[in-house]
Structure formats: structure tokens, C-alpha cells
Amino acid sequence: MGFIEAKKEILFSAMKTDYKRFGKTELDSMGILFKQNFINSLSGYKSVNLVGTVNKDKIPNLAIFNSIFHVGSNPPLIGMLSRPAVVPRHTLLNIKDIGYYTLNHIKPHFFSRAHQTAAKYNDNQSEFDVVGLKHFFSDDFPAPYVHESSVKIGLQLVEEYTVKSNGTVLIIGEVVEVILPGKAILSDGLIDLGFTETITGSGLDTYYTTSKIARLSHPRIDKDLDIIG
Amino acid sequence: MGFIEAKKEILFSAMKTDYKRFGKTELDSMGILFKQNFINSLSGYKSVNLVGTVNKDKIPNLAIFNSIFHVGSNPPLIGMLSRPAVVPRHTLLNIKDIGYYTLNHIKPHFFSRAHQTAAKYNDNQSEFDVVGLKHFFSDDFPAPYVHESSVKIGLQLVEEYTVKSNGTVLIIGEVVEVILPGKAILSDGLIDLGFTETITGSGLDTYYTTSKIARLSHPRIDKDLDIIG
């Protein structure tokens, strides 16, 4: 089978690096902060988004979340985890009170303001105002979007689970509104995350831009892959 | 408050682009493939990993998954979603039968072989062999790692949930073994995903390398952010 990357291959065994093994004993004996950094970066890149909500007094709230993930396209569902120790609980309370929230992609020109939303502000302070991002309300949606974000997603809460092992709350929302640049949408529906300048993250504090390697054709057992974008 | 990106700011309102709005009506009337591409790329970048398992006959299985996410660091937990329509069910069956599985970061030099594992091979065919990746068994772990991956994670199944809205299965595993280059681990535990050459993905078929913008200090309400890496 002919693979696209074959020519570039460097064998693992030829790499001049030392591999370390961590078993359960070594993982259990890691210091708490070391372990937090290590495990938070272990699962790879994260989808970082700003989550916009309002509380019962209609004060807008904005918080960065880094555990956002695709759940399904039909119905359109996106999941996120709320870990009380890392992000303010205000967001989770607001989502449960109001039933609606927004996800907003982060661009390089406001990544540090996005990061700053994780500081522990009081419930009566809008993180939009404190960090200097503008909120934007569409005509038909009760939660605030981030004006500066290229991709704005309005969600309705549909399911909630509590992870038994650590009490983390898993929220699943149905996408009911999307606002994004028309030019970012390719002819077959894929959103070009390069055009939208969407960034990604690692751990709790590290942010990255991306460069496309390639878009590949649908894999089939009897056909070589093609680069399609 | 002084923000790191302030000088680079370009106001959203000054951008020469047209924004499109999709409400529930427009989302509901999208064609099925267009919607699949659109929603799959809407949540931002994904953590793509190769999942290694064995079946009851000890035949290794390898499949690419793109909904991998951090759940917690203490105990160390990683979640993933199994969508039967997109990836072979073999992986989920094997995880439930054996109780152990591996996650393996993908590097640019084998990204198309990783993508090809999503083709529908029979249960008695090892995707390792078909696509040309080597399996590697550590002394103490029953599931196969990908030899070529820089970051190898061994997990034990601890929780399983079924998402009511679409039948997707959420698997949560506890990290019990990690094998990675010692030099990739920063002094405070963070894994440098640049050093490990870990790639990220979008939609079901697009792959990206990354460039670090910055690592930022812990956000506090009374202190400016610093670049710490």
C-alpha cells in the first residue's frame, strides 16, 4: 500500500532519545502539581473555547474551557466537561439555570484575554468587561457570544452526567445556532479552522496555532488514500 | 490590564468578511454529509490518537479515534467516545472484553497510515500489519502500543456511559502506564507536544501540526499574565 508520508519516515528505533516508563507506582507517587501538568497534557491537544452564559440577574459570564468535544452530527451535539477545581462553577450553574450557553473559538489576537477569564472573579463581575472582550447577543438566543470570535455556537443543554470516579460533570448540548464567516465553509460543509484562525491548547496554559498537513480521502480497504485538501 | 496580544489586535468589525447565521431551521435542512462535515469541525481541533486493543484470540486491533479528552488528573482519567458509524466496533468490543487499551499519539511521518486504520477491515486482520505500523507490548500490559508513537498510554476501563441522544458510547479509562521520551517532560510535569511531534485533527479527515504561541502564567484577578514558556 502506498502511503503519503512513506518518504519522510524516520524509524522510532533510530531516534536518539531515551524513553521513560511510568507504571501505576510511579504515577501514584508523582507530586500533585507535577501530576496535574503531566496528565493534563497527556491526552494531546485540546479544543479550547470560551463559554458564554448569563446568570439569573442577566449578568454575562465568560470562562475558558478546554475539554470540548464532538459527540454527534445528527442531531448536532457537542460535549464539555466542567471541573469545579479548574474553572469557576458560575458557568455550570448558569447553564443549568438558563438552559442555554455559547461556545466561541479563540483567535491568537485575544488568547491571553481568553486565558485570563479563568481567574476567580465574583459572580457579579462580567469577565467580558474585566478582560476586555465584547459580548454579542443574537436576536433569538439568550446567552452571550464573544464578538471577537470567528465561530460562535449557540447550544441548548440536553444531557448531564456525573463521572463517578472524580465528580466531574459532563454536559451535552445541542447546537441550535451557528454564526461564522461564510468563506470558512468549504463546499462539502467542512469548516476551515485555518480561515477562522482557531487556536488549540495543551495542559491548562499552553496555546498553539496550527498548519494543515493534509486532508485525506475516506479510507477504504481496497483503495490508496488521496490528498483532497 | 495589560494583555500580551493587545498590540496585534484587529477588530472583528474591521474584518472584510461576511458572516453567515445558521438557526435550527437551517441546521435541520442541511444535507446529511454536509452536516456531518460541518458539525464535526465545529467544536474545534480534536485530539486524534490511535487506540490499540486485542480481541479474545489475541489478534491486535488498531483504530484512529478523534474524540479523546482529559477527564481528571487525580486519579488520572482520559475519556473517549465510540461512534459505531464512524469507527469499527471491534475496538469497543475488545475494550469491554479485555478491560485494557492503549492510546498512542500520532506523528506527521505516519499520519496517513493512522487515517487508513479507519477502513473496515475484518476482525481477524490486524490493522497494524495492514497499514504497516509495528505493535509493541510492554512487560506488564495486555494491549498493544504503536511502536512508532512517541507517547504511549496504557489505560484500564473504569466507566462507561451511553449518550441518550444518539447512542454514542463514552468510555473512561484510568491511566496505568505511560511510555514517552524523558526529554519531552518539562520540569513541572507538562509534556511538550512539540517535542513529541504530536499532531491534531479537524473533522474526520484533516490533520495539522502546531506552533506554540505561548505558555501563560496562572490567571489571578490581581496580577498581569506572564509568558512562562
Short mmCIF file of N, CA and C in Angstrom, two decimals, chain A residues 11 17 33 45 49-51 53 62 81 93 101 137-138 160 162 165 167 219 223:
data_model
loop_
_atom_site.label_atom_id
_atom_site.label_comp_id
_atom_site.label_asym_id
_atom_site.label_seq_id
_atom_site.Cartn_x
_atom_site.Cartn_y
_atom_site.Cartn_z
N LEU A 11 12.65 6.02 11.47
CA LEU A 11 12.25 4.94 12.38
C LEU A 11 12.48 5.34 13.83
N THR A 17 16.85 9.29 21.54
CA THR A 17 16.19 9.82 22.73
C THR A 17 15.94 8.68 23.68
N LEU A 33 1.04 18.77 41.72
CA LEU A 33 1.11 19.75 40.62
C LEU A 33 1.79 19.17 39.39
N TYR A 45 -3.74 17.44 22.17
CA TYR A 45 -4.29 18.79 22.03
C TYR A 45 -5.74 18.84 22.46
N ASN A 49 -12.26 26.66 24.08
CA ASN A 49 -13.33 27.56 23.67
C ASN A 49 -13.71 28.45 24.85
N LEU A 50 -14.24 29.61 24.55
CA LEU A 50 -14.81 30.46 25.58
C LEU A 50 -16.29 30.13 25.70
N VAL A 51 -16.74 29.88 26.93
CA VAL A 51 -18.14 29.54 27.16
C VAL A 51 -18.85 30.77 27.72
N THR A 53 -22.29 32.60 29.16
CA THR A 53 -23.58 32.34 29.83
C THR A 53 -24.09 33.65 30.44
N LEU A 62 -18.17 34.72 31.34
CA LEU A 62 -17.34 34.14 30.28
C LEU A 62 -16.22 33.34 30.91
N LEU A 81 -16.70 19.13 29.60
CA LEU A 81 -16.57 18.73 30.99
C LEU A 81 -16.37 19.96 31.85
N LEU A 93 -23.52 26.53 36.86
CA LEU A 93 -24.78 26.97 37.48
C LEU A 93 -25.66 27.71 36.47
N TYR A 101 -26.21 28.13 26.42
CA TYR A 101 -24.85 28.65 26.56
C TYR A 101 -24.21 28.74 25.18
N PHE A 137 -25.21 39.61 21.60
CA PHE A 137 -26.43 38.79 21.67
C PHE A 137 -27.08 38.74 20.30
N SER A 138 -27.38 37.55 19.82
CA SER A 138 -28.14 37.46 18.58
C SER A 138 -29.61 37.65 18.92
N GLU A 160 -26.87 15.63 31.00
CA GLU A 160 -25.85 15.89 32.01
C GLU A 160 -25.52 14.59 32.72
N THR A 162 -22.67 12.78 35.69
CA THR A 162 -21.58 13.00 36.63
C THR A 162 -20.66 11.79 36.57
N SER A 165 -15.90 8.54 39.06
CA SER A 165 -14.53 8.47 39.57
C SER A 165 -14.02 9.77 40.18
N GLY A 167 -16.25 13.04 40.11
CA GLY A 167 -17.27 14.08 40.30
C GLY A 167 -17.36 15.13 39.21
N PRO A 219 -11.01 6.51 4.02
CA PRO A 219 -10.21 5.28 3.92
C PRO A 219 -11.06 4.06 3.53
N LYS A 223 -8.35 0.66 -1.65
CA LYS A 223 -8.01 1.86 -2.40
C LYS A 223 -6.95 2.65 -1.64
#
